[in-house]
Amino acid sequence: MSPSIVGRIRLPWNSLGLVAVLLVLILLFSSLSDYFFSAVTFRTLANQIPTLTVVAVGMTFVLLIAGIDLSVGSVMALCAAVMGVLMADSGWPLVPALLASLLTGLACGSFSGLVSARWAIPSFVVTLGMLEIARGGAYLVTGSETKYLGPAVGRIGEPIAGLGLSPALIGAIVVVALAQFILVKTVFGRYMIAIGTNEEAVRLSGINTVRWKVVVFAIAGVLAALGGVFQLGYLQSADPNAGIGLELSAIAAVVIGGTSLSGGRGSVVNTFLGVLIIAVMQTGLAQLGVSEPGKRIITGLVIIGAVLFDQYREPLGKLLTRRYEPKRGIS
Amino acid sequence: MTAGEPPLLAIDALHKQFAVPVLRGIDFTLRAGEIHALMGSNGAGKSTLCNLIAGIHRPDSGNMRLSGQPYQPASLHSAEASGVRMVMQELNLFPTLSIAENLCFNRLGNRAGVINHQALRDSARAALARLNLDELDPDTPVSALGVGKQQLVEIARVLAQPVRLLILDEPTAALTDPQIDQLFGQLDILRSAGIGIIYISHRMSEIQRVADRVSILRDGALIATENADEMDVERMVHLMAGPAMARIPPKTPTTIAATAASNGSATKPGHVVLKIEQLGRQGAFTDINLELRAGEVLGIGGLIGSGRTELLRTLFGADTADTGGIRLAADDFSRLQQLRNPAEAIAAGIGLVVEDRKGQGLLLDKSIALNIGLGQLGTLHNRLGIVNDKAIADNSAEICRQLDIKHDDLQQPVAQLSGGNQQKVLIGRWLLRDLQILLFDEPGRGVDARSKLLIQELIRDLAAQGKAVIVVSSETEELLALADRVVVLSNGRLAGEFTADTVSEQALLEASFRFYTTAGQKVAPPLEIS
Ligand SMILES: Nc1ncnc2c1ncn2[C@@H]1O[C@H](COP(=O)(O)OP(=O)(O)OP(=O)(O)O)[C@@H](O)[C@H]1O
Ligand SMILES: [Mg+2]
């Protein structure tokens, strides 16, 4: 790995840790259940993963700048609802409806970002408000009913013949790659890391922090909308109750991936691995017949375990690479 | 000290290694009742040595004895339990808590954990009074104070509790003369009470004033310990720099007159680039009128809290003005305007090197390269927004060379640099940007004597290239060495302007106090000139 300006790159061995966890889980479930390593499992995973992936990517950016977005689940539902209503009731074709849905996400995200950045209100509070607003909007748009769309949107979630992958899954992977590229290579990525580390220092370097923070929330909004589109394709309907609690799953995936909740440090690829770990665990546990309460308890333990592991990764890593002793705030 | 009695602190063959060895076999003794100065250039290992004594880090090998007893502090806390206390180089206060809460942080409540606010305030006032800081209200949140006052609170905090061995790591870097006098008065009292004091500073004059003995560190080795009165400035400089001295010949600081004569800027100043008109900000400064010319260095002197930092921040758009504004040469001074944010200031060609490097300047746990390159990211990228890492690394390497920043590699987090080297990283960020007007707030804070000269030279160079520079400094010598013209702020108002002919330390000091004596205004510490 070539050195990067961001600091000593933690990625290689740190992603390897997550990959190892993932492999262990797969091996574990394969040995415990005869069905795990099968096409059915793969299809279930392929359906679950895209939505959580794109939403978690947006969340990674938000957490990187030391913010949080609690509204992604509701925004996703609202955007899917907009698309569903436009197609089912107004007879719009797929593409314009999809664009309208993404624009809705953009508007929601930009609004949250602008209010919190411009007036320095914690994003926790603003997005908590947006969580309510968007959920209300979703009910309003759909008249509190699930909109059935049928096969018109089905092809978003269906595997493309010959490729075996659905457009949703491909889209999600493209988003991951693009976002990681932005984070590591571009000025915007560097600004996110810098803002998450010391926002005032960045502002006093003459960088317009308000603008970049709005952009981050806008991206999170668009990605929530995209998640909604993917879910629409998979369910073939728009449910105003969709995505309740999604923000917590997304935060869980990001945290398992090692992104710091206090900002300034994180990786999109690792978030994706976090998503895979959560998805594999859920599917595997379900196949083993673990009850819903049991699944939740185990998932909770894994989240806490992952964060603990992250705490002690530094000293572990020191054995493997040349590394500096963390300084304790003193020069 | 009677013969045979063990010294207060005896250190034997102390080693400490981070990525590279930082302390290599230090032998050191501190007697009770002495002030022992520790000197050395940036990154020599002074703070590291003190961190070991104060329990913040643990040595790799070697041993320490406190009054003859083995001493291995496991933490800052256990060192404090043995009466070893330290004022650290960087500020470590809680910004959102009040002065009183900060001063008494580790004994806030009674046994039930309930805080008695009146008792807290009283003991805070007592602690502040020792440093003659009666004008500070114990209920003020620390975040409302400037760096200098925060430094004083930090010192007051450490002095408020019983101590046997006191370590002061560059306590005066952000202080002005009257406060320094006050501090030295306290140190004298402690010394007579038999307390051992380790004192770190880059200011030679202070060392000769307070120290009984001096130890010199160079590259992690203690190369000399001598009585202070046997050691003159030249010898100290020589010992600190060692063979490296040959690289950059030390220049004696020039006076205003000498710089003016050598580059002629005082005789033929350039055109005006900035007019400041009736600029005022509530609670900070009022009615500031100044003109700044291309090619000149304007020095701003004054006491801590006199509004200097606030003035620079307002000029830079980091704070907003309440009255007046500025006129820029760019639009022929036709428009009286106020910059609304730093981004606007940069667009107008104005940059600011902030005073509070830890809080507002650096991304401490990010690399040297990112810290230096931060301001350049907006320009060093291609059309897709991809950062030109190579250019940034090259620029950073060049800055490290120019400013003699001691580091292992460019990807090292800035937090791992010594304090003075962190300061140089911050300055470096601004040297890379091509701005017409540069504002420096205490550029020499924590920087060693030789680097200070380097930075002064660089600032003079900027002026020679036709840039306009404003420098705020609490060090009179620095102002005299650097500026073509010095103005003094006193209680938020301009209290005089001096040129080569009229300037003197005495005149600057008198101007600093001018507007504090008027009835009804808060009164500064009494004038003490030795
Ligand atoms: N945690 C750390 N990790 C790696 N290197 C470190 C760490 N702490 C200090 N160093 C290195 O140790 C050396 C000595 O640092 P130290 O802070 O003791 O210098 P100093 O003499 O106090 O300098 P200054 O006058 O600038 O404050 C420096 O080169 C610094 O980069
Ligand atoms: Mg130091």
PDB file of N, CA and C in Angstrom, chain A residues 16 33 40 56-57 80 92 108-109 112-113 118 148 183 203 239 244 248 250 263 268 279 313 321:
ATOM      1  N   LEU A  16      -8.361  -6.732   6.581  1.00  0.00           N
ATOM      2  CA  LEU A  16      -8.135  -8.175   6.676  1.00  0.00           C
ATOM      3  C   LEU A  16      -8.813  -8.744   7.907  1.00  0.00           C
ATOM      4  N   SER A  33     -25.040 -25.551   9.404  1.00  0.00           N
ATOM      5  CA  SER A  33     -26.268 -25.767   8.638  1.00  0.00           C
ATOM      6  C   SER A  33     -25.936 -26.230   7.226  1.00  0.00           C
ATOM      7  N   VAL A  40     -29.881 -20.324  -2.507  1.00  0.00           N
ATOM      8  CA  VAL A  40     -30.967 -19.642  -1.793  1.00  0.00           C
ATOM      9  C   VAL A  40     -30.385 -18.578  -0.869  1.00  0.00           C
ATOM     10  N   ALA A  56     -25.587   2.800   4.437  1.00  0.00           N
ATOM     11  CA  ALA A  56     -24.440   2.801   5.344  1.00  0.00           C
ATOM     12  C   ALA A  56     -23.277   3.604   4.768  1.00  0.00           C
ATOM     13  N   VAL A  57     -23.145   3.614   3.452  1.00  0.00           N
ATOM     14  CA  VAL A  57     -22.093   4.437   2.842  1.00  0.00           C
ATOM     15  C   VAL A  57     -22.351   5.910   3.142  1.00  0.00           C
ATOM     16  N   ALA A  80     -39.104   6.168  -1.511  1.00  0.00           N
ATOM     17  CA  ALA A  80     -39.726   5.015  -2.159  1.00  0.00           C
ATOM     18  C   ALA A  80     -41.208   5.300  -2.386  1.00  0.00           C
ATOM     19  N   TRP A  92     -46.149   7.395 -14.181  1.00  0.00           N
ATOM     20  CA  TRP A  92     -44.821   7.773 -14.681  1.00  0.00           C
ATOM     21  C   TRP A  92     -44.019   6.535 -15.046  1.00  0.00           C
ATOM     22  N   CYS A 108     -34.220  16.369   1.133  1.00  0.00           N
ATOM     23  CA  CYS A 108     -34.251  16.082   2.573  1.00  0.00           C
ATOM     24  C   CYS A 108     -32.859  16.230   3.179  1.00  0.00           C
ATOM     25  N   GLY A 109     -31.869  15.609   2.539  1.00  0.00           N
ATOM     26  CA  GLY A 109     -30.501  15.654   3.070  1.00  0.00           C
ATOM     27  C   GLY A 109     -29.963  17.070   3.092  1.00  0.00           C
ATOM     28  N   SER A 112     -31.516  19.069   6.022  1.00  0.00           N
ATOM     29  CA  SER A 112     -30.913  18.743   7.320  1.00  0.00           C
ATOM     30  C   SER A 112     -29.514  19.338   7.416  1.00  0.00           C
ATOM     31  N   GLY A 113     -28.741  19.140   6.354  1.00  0.00           N
ATOM     32  CA  GLY A 113     -27.358  19.604   6.371  1.00  0.00           C
ATOM     33  C   GLY A 113     -27.287  21.111   6.519  1.00  0.00           C
ATOM     34  N   ARG A 118     -25.429  25.554   8.975  1.00  0.00           N
ATOM     35  CA  ARG A 118     -25.518  27.009   8.937  1.00  0.00           C
ATOM     36  C   ARG A 118     -25.765  27.600  10.313  1.00  0.00           C
ATOM     37  N   TYR A 148     -48.727  -1.065  -4.478  1.00  0.00           N
ATOM     38  CA  TYR A 148     -48.186  -2.224  -5.189  1.00  0.00           C
ATOM     39  C   TYR A 148     -47.806  -1.857  -6.612  1.00  0.00           C
ATOM     40  N   LEU A 183     -13.286   9.218  -0.932  1.00  0.00           N
ATOM     41  CA  LEU A 183     -12.718   9.393   0.410  1.00  0.00           C
ATOM     42  C   LEU A 183     -11.194   9.432   0.379  1.00  0.00           C
ATOM     43  N   ARG A 203     -11.951  25.512   9.260  1.00  0.00           N
ATOM     44  CA  ARG A 203     -12.590  26.778   8.940  1.00  0.00           C
ATOM     45  C   ARG A 203     -11.547  27.902   8.909  1.00  0.00           C
ATOM     46  N   ASP A 239     -43.912   0.783   0.812  1.00  0.00           N
ATOM     47  CA  ASP A 239     -44.571   0.689   2.107  1.00  0.00           C
ATOM     48  C   ASP A 239     -44.159   1.893   2.953  1.00  0.00           C
ATOM     49  N   ILE A 244     -38.050   1.383   9.205  1.00  0.00           N
ATOM     50  CA  ILE A 244     -38.014   1.778  10.617  1.00  0.00           C
ATOM     51  C   ILE A 244     -36.827   1.079  11.277  1.00  0.00           C
ATOM     52  N   LEU A 248     -30.277   2.587  12.641  1.00  0.00           N
ATOM     53  CA  LEU A 248     -29.454   1.890  13.633  1.00  0.00           C
ATOM     54  C   LEU A 248     -28.654   0.762  12.993  1.00  0.00           C
ATOM     55  N   ALA A 250     -27.622   0.792   9.963  1.00  0.00           N
ATOM     56  CA  ALA A 250     -26.565   1.441   9.193  1.00  0.00           C
ATOM     57  C   ALA A 250     -25.430   1.862  10.115  1.00  0.00           C
ATOM     58  N   GLY A 263     -15.665  11.019  14.582  1.00  0.00           N
ATOM     59  CA  GLY A 263     -15.264  11.666  13.338  1.00  0.00           C
ATOM     60  C   GLY A 263     -13.791  11.555  13.000  1.00  0.00           C
ATOM     61  N   VAL A 268     -14.912   3.351   3.713  1.00  0.00           N
ATOM     62  CA  VAL A 268     -16.147   2.877   3.096  1.00  0.00           C
ATOM     63  C   VAL A 268     -16.095   1.373   2.868  1.00  0.00           C
ATOM     64  N   ALA A 279     -25.317  -8.944   7.488  1.00  0.00           N
ATOM     65  CA  ALA A 279     -26.244  -9.700   6.641  1.00  0.00           C
ATOM     66  C   ALA A 279     -26.015 -11.200   6.788  1.00  0.00           C
ATOM     67  N   ARG A 313      -7.306  -2.719  18.577  1.00  0.00           N
ATOM     68  CA  ARG A 313      -6.654  -3.003  17.310  1.00  0.00           C
ATOM     69  C   ARG A 313      -5.295  -2.309  17.236  1.00  0.00           C
ATOM     70  N   THR A 321       3.030  -3.858  12.367  1.00  0.00           N
ATOM     71  CA  THR A 321       3.624  -2.804  11.561  1.00  0.00           C
ATOM     72  C   THR A 321       4.354  -1.837  12.475  1.00  0.00           C
TER      73      THR A 321
END
